[in-house]
Short mmCIF file of C-alpha atoms (C1' of nucleotides) in Angstrom, two decimals:
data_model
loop_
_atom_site.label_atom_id
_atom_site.label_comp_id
_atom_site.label_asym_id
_atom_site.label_seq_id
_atom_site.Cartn_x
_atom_site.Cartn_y
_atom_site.Cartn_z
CA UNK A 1 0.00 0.00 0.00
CA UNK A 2 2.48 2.70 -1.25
CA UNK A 3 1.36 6.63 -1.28
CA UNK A 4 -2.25 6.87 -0.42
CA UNK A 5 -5.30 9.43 -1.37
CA UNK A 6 -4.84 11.95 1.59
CA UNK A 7 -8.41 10.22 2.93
CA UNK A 8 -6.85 7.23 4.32
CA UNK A 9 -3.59 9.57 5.40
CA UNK A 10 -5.96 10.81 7.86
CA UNK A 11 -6.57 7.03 9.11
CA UNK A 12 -2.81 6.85 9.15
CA UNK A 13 -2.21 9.96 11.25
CA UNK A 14 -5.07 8.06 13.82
CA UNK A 15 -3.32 4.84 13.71
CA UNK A 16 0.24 6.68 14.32
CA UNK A 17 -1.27 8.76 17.22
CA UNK A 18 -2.77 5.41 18.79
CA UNK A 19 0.21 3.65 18.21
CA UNK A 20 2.97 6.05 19.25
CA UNK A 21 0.68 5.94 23.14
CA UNK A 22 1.77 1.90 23.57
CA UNK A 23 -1.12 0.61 22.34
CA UNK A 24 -2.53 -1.50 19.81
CA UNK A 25 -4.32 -0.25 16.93
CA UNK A 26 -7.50 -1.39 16.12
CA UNK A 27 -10.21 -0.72 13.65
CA UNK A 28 -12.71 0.50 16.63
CA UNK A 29 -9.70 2.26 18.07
CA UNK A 30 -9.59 3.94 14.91
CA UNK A 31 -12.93 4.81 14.62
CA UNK A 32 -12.94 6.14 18.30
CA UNK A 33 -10.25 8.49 17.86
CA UNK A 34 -12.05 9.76 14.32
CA UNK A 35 -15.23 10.23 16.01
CA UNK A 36 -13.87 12.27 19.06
CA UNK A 37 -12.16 14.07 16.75
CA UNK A 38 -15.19 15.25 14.81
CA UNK A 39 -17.06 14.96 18.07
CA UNK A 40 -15.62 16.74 20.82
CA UNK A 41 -17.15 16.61 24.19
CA UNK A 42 -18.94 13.30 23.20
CA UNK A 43 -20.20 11.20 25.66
CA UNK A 44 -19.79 7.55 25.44
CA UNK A 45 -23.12 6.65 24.33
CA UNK A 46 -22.42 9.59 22.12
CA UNK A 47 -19.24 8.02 20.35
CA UNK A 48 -20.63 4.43 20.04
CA UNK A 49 -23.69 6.40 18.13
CA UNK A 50 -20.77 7.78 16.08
CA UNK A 51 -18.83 4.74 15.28
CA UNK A 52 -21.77 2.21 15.42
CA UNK A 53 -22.47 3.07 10.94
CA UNK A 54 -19.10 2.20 10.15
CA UNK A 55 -18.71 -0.64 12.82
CA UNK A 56 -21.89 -3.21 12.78
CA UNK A 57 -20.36 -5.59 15.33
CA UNK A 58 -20.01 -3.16 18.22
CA UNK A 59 -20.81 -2.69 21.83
CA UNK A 60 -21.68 0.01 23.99
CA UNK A 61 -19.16 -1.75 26.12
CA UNK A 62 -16.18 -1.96 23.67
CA UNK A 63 -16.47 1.63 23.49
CA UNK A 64 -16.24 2.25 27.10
CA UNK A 65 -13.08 -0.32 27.25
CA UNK A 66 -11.00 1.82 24.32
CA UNK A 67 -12.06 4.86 26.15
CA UNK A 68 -10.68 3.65 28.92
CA UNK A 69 -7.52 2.95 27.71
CA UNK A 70 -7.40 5.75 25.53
CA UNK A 71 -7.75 7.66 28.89
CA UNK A 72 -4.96 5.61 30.60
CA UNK A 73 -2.66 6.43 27.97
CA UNK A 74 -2.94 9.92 28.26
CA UNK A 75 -4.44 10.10 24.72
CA UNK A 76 -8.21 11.41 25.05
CA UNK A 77 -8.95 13.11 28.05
CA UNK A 78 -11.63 12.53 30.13
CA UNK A 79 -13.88 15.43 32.16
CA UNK A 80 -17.14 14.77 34.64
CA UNK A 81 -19.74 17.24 34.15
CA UNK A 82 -21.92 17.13 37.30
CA UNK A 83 -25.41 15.55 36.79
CA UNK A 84 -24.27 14.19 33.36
CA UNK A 85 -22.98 11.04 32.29
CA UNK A 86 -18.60 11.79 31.46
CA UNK A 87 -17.49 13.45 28.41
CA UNK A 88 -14.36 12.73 26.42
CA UNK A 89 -11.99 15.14 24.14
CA UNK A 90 -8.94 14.80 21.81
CA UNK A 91 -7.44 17.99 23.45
CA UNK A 92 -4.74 16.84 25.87
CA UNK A 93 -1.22 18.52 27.38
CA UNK A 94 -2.87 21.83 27.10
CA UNK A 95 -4.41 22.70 30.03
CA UNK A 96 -7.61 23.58 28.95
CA UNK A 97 -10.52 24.21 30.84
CA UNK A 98 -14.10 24.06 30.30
CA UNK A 99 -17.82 26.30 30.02
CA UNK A 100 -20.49 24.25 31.14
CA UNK A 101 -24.31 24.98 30.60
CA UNK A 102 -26.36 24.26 33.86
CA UNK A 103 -29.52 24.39 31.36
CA UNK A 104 -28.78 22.81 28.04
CA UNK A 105 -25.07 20.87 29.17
CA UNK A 106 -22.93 22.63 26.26
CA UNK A 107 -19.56 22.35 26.66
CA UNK A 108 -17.54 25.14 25.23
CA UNK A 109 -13.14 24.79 25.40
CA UNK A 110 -11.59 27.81 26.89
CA UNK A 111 -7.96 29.06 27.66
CA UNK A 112 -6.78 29.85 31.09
CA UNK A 113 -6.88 33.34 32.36
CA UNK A 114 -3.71 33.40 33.71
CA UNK A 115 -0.72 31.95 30.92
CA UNK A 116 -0.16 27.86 29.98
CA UNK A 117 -0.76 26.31 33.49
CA UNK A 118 -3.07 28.30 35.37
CA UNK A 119 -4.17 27.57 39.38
CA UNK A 120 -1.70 24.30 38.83
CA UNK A 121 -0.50 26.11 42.12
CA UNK A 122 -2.62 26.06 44.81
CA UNK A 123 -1.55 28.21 48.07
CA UNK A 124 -1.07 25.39 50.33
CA UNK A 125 -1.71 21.75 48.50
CA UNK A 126 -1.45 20.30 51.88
CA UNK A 127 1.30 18.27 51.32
CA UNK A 128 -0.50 16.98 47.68
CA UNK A 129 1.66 16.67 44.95
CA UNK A 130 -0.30 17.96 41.94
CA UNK A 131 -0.63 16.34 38.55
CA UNK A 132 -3.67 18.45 37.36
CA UNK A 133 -6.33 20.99 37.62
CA UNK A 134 -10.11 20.27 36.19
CA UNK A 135 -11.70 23.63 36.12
CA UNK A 136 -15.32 24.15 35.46
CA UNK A 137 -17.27 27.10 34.51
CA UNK A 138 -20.76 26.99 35.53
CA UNK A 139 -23.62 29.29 33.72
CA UNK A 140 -25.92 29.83 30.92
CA UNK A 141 -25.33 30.12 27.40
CA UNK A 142 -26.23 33.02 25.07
CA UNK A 143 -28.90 30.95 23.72
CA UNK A 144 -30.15 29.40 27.15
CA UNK A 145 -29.97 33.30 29.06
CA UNK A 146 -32.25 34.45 26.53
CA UNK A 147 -34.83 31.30 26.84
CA UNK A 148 -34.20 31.99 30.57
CA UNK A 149 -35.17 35.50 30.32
CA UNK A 150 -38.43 35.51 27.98
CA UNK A 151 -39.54 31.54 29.30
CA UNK A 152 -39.32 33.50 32.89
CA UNK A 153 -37.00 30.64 34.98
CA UNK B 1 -38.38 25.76 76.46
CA UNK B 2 -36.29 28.91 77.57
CA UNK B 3 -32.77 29.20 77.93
CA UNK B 4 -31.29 25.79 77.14
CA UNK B 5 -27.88 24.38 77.79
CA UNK B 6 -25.19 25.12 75.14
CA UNK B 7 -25.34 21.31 73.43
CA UNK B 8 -28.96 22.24 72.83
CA UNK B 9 -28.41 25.82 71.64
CA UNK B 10 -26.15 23.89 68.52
CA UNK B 11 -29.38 21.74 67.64
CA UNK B 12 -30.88 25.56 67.69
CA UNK B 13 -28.25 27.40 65.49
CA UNK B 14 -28.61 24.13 62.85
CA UNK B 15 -32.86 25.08 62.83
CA UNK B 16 -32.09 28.91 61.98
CA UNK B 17 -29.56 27.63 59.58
CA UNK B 18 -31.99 25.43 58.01
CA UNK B 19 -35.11 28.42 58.45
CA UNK B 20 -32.85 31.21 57.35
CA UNK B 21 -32.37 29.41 53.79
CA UNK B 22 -36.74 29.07 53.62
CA UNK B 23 -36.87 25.44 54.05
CA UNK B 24 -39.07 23.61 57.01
CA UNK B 25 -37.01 22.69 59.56
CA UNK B 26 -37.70 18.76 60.72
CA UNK B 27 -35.56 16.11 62.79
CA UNK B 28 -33.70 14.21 59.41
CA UNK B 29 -32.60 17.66 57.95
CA UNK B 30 -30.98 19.13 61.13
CA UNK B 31 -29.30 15.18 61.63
CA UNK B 32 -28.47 15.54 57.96
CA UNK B 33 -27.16 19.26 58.43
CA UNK B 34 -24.93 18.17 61.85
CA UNK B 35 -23.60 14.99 60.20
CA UNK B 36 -22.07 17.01 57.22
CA UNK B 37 -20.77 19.94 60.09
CA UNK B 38 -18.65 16.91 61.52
CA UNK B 39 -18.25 14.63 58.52
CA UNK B 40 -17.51 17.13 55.41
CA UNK B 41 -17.14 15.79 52.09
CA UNK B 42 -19.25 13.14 52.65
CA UNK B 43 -21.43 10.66 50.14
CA UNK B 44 -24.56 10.77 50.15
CA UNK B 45 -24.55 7.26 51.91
CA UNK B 46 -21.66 8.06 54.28
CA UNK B 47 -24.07 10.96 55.50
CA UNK B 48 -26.98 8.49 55.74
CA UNK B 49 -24.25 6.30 58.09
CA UNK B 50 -24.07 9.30 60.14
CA UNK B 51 -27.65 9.80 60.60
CA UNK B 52 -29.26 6.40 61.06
CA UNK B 53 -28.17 5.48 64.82
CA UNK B 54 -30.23 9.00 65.77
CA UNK B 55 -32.85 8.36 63.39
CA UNK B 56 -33.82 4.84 63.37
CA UNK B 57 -36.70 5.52 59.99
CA UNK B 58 -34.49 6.96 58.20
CA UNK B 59 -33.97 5.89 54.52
CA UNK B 60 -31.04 6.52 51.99
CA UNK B 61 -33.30 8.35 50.00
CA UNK B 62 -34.50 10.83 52.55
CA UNK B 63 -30.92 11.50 52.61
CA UNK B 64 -30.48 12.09 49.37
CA UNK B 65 -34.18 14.25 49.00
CA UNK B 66 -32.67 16.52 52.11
CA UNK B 67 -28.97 17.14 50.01
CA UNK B 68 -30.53 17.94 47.30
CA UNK B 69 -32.99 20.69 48.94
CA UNK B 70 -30.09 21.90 50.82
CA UNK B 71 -28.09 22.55 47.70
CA UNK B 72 -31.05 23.94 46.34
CA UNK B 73 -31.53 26.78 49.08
CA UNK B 74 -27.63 27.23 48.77
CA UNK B 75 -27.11 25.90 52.47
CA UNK B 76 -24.71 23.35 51.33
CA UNK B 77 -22.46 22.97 48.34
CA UNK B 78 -22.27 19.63 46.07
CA UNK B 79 -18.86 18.54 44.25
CA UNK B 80 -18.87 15.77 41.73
CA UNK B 81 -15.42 13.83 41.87
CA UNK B 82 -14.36 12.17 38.81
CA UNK B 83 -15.53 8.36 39.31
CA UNK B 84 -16.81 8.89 42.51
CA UNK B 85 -20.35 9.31 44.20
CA UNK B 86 -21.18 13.55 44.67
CA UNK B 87 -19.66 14.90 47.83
CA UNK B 88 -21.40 17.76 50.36
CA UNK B 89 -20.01 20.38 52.15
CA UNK B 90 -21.31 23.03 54.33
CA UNK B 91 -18.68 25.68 53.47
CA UNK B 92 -20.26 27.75 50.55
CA UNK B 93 -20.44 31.38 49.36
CA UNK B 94 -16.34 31.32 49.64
CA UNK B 95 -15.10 30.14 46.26
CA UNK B 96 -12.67 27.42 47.84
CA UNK B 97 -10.82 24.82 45.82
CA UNK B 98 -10.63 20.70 46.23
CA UNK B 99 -7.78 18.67 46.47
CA UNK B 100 -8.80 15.44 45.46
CA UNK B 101 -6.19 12.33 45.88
CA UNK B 102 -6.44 10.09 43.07
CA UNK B 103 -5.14 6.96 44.44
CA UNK B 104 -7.26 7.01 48.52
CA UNK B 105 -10.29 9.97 46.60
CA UNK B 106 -9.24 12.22 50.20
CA UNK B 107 -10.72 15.71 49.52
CA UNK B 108 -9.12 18.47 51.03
CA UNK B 109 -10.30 22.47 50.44
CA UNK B 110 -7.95 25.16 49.38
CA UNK B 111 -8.31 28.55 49.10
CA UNK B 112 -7.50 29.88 46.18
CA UNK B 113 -4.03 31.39 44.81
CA UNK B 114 -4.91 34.62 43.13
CA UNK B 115 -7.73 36.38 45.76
CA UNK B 116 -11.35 35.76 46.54
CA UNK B 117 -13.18 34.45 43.23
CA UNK B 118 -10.11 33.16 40.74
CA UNK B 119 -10.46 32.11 37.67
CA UNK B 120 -14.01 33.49 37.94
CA UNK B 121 -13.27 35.27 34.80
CA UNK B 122 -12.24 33.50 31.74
CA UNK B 123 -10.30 34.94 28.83
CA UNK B 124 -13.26 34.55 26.50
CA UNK B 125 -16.56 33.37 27.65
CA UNK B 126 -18.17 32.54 24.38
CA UNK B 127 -21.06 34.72 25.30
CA UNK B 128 -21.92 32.50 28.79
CA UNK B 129 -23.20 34.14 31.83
CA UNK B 130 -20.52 32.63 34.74
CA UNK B 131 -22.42 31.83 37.92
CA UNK B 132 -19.29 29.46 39.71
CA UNK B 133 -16.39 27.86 38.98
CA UNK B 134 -15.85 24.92 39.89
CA UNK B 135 -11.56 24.02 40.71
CA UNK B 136 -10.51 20.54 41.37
CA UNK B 137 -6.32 19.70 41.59
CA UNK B 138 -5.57 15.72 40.94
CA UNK B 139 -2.68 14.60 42.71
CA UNK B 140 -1.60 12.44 45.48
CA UNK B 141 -2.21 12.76 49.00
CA UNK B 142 1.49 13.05 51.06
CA UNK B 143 0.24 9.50 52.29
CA UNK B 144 -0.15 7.35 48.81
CA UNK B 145 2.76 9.18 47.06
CA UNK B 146 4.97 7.77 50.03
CA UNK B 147 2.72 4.36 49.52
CA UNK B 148 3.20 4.58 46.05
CA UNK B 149 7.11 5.08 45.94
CA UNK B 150 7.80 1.70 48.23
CA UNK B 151 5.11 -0.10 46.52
CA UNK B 152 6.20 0.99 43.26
CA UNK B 153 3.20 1.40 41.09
"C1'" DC C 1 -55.00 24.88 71.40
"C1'" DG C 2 -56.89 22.40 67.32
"C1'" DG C 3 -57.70 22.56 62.10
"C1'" DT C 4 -55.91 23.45 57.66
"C1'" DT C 5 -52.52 24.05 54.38
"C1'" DT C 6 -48.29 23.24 52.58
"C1'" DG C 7 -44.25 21.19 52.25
"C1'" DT C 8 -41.49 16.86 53.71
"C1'" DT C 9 -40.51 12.09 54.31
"C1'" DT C 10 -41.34 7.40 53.52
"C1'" DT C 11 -41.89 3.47 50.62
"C1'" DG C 12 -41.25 1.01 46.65
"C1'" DA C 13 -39.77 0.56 42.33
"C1'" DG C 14 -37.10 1.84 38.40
"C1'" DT C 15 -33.30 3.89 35.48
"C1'" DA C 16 -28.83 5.52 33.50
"C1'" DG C 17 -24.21 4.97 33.35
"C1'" DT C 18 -20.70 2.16 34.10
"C1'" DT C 19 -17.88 -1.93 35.40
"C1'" DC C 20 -16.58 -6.77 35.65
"C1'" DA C 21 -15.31 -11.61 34.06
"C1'" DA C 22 -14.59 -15.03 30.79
"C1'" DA C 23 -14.39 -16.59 26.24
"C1'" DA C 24 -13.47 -15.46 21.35
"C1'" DC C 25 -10.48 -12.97 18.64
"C1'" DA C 26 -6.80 -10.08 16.17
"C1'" DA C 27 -2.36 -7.36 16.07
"C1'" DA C 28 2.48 -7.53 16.44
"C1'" DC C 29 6.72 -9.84 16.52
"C1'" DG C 30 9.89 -13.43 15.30
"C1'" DC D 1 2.99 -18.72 9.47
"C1'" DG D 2 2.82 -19.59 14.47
"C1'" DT D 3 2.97 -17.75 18.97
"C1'" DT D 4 2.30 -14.44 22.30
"C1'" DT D 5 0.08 -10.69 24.10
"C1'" DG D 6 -3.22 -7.56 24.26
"C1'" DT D 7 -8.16 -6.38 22.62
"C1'" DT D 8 -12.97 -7.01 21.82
"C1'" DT D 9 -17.20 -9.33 22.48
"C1'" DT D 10 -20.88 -11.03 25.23
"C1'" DG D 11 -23.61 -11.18 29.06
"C1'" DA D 12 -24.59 -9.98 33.41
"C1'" DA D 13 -24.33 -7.24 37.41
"C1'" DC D 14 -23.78 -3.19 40.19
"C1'" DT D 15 -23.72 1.63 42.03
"C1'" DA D 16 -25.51 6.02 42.40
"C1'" DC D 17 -29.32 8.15 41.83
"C1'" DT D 18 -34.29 9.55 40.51
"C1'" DC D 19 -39.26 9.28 40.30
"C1'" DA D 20 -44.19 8.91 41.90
"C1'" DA D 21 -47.65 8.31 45.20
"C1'" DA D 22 -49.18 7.83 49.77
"C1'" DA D 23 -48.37 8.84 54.73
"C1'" DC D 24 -46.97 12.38 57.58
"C1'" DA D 25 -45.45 16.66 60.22
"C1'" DA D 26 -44.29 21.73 60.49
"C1'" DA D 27 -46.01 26.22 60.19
"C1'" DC D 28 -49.62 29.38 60.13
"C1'" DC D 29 -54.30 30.92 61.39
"C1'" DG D 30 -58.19 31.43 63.69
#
DNA sequence: CGGTTTGTTTTGAGTAGTTCAAAACAAACG
DNA sequence: CGTTTGTTTTGAACTACTCAAAACAAACCG
């Protein structure tokens, strides 16, 4: 299979980036990684939705397991909205944080404030040695504030 | 019932507590309210552990009916640990931060680094209306990164 | 002090999201 | 091409939590 249509490059530069984190690459691996990709912010159920037309013979479960280890291997990264089931995204190493909607639970990507590796120092961690910092943004969204406002919350 | 003895007059500062935020006050939610004073960052069911040897008809979900009423009136704050149950806390209104250990989930609060209500204000909203932020650090607790360097994980 | 209203708790059942274990299977290496 | 090692499938189970309806108690009012 010599120089390919830049279509399947793409499924090369997946099967690199899955390969290059220790593990094995797969065809639902693949198809993972392509779907968070297009997907961000996806939801388990979400990415096994995603995958499930160009995969007939998989689970719910398989998806959860690849997660998993796509987690582990510091390739996806994995965030808990509260009151919603966990959410997964291809942007890692950057310490990104994130806008959550209390009404309509859209996640939106934002910067730090304050440079590359904001509040990664607490004033007194207590003896913790810190690996990372999740932060959240609660609120409404443009579209949600003005629902909010006419609807009458 | 005048002038009561100072354990009593506790039970009585829990009621106002409870009154002041608009909610009845009734014999499971000043348990629940005194459990989480002495036990903070509790489950849900850790909480109901506290409660059921002074309340004998108590059920799990009472417990969880009374948390979620007290979050509601803003009397106590929830915090949703990655792949853990939701903990409760009394402390609110101060934006303070959690130190979660990944390897024994022991919370600890921090204040934060930079003032009163960091990282309330993102670089670029994306047109959200911010009503909290929500700041957890992942690391290891002084106790499980000593564990972890003899074990070798 | 007792009746009425309103909000709370109990009871029971049910659900979403996730995890576990074992067998079938496929990728990677020689 | 065979072997090893890691991955996926399958099926079931479990935890944390939510919902609805009936029993109940606090707060207010006369």
């Amino acid at each position: 299979m010599p120089t390919a249509p830049s279509s399947l490059s793409d499924t090369d530069l997946l099967r690199q980036m899955i390969r290059a984190s220790g593990l094995k690459v797969t065809a639902p691996r693949v198809a993972v990684l392509r779907a968070l990709q297009q997907l961000p912010h996806s939801s388990a159920e979400r990415v096994f939705d995603g995958v499930k037309d160009e995969l007939s013979s998989t689970s719910p479960q398989a998806v959860y397991g690849i997660l998993a280890a796509f987690t582990g291997a510091g390739l996806v990264r994995r965030f808990d909205p509260p009151g919603s089931p966990a959410l997964f995204e291809c942007r890692v190493g950057d310490n990104h944080h994130h806008l959550v909607c209390i009404r309509c639970a859209t996640v939106r990507d934002v910067d730090c404030v304050i440079g590359q590796a904001p509040c990664l120092e607490p004033s007194d961690n207590s003896g913790f040695t810190i690996f990372a910092a999740e932060v959240t943004f609660n609120g409404l969204c443009e579209q949600c504030r003005t629902a909010a406002s006419t609807d009458d919350d």
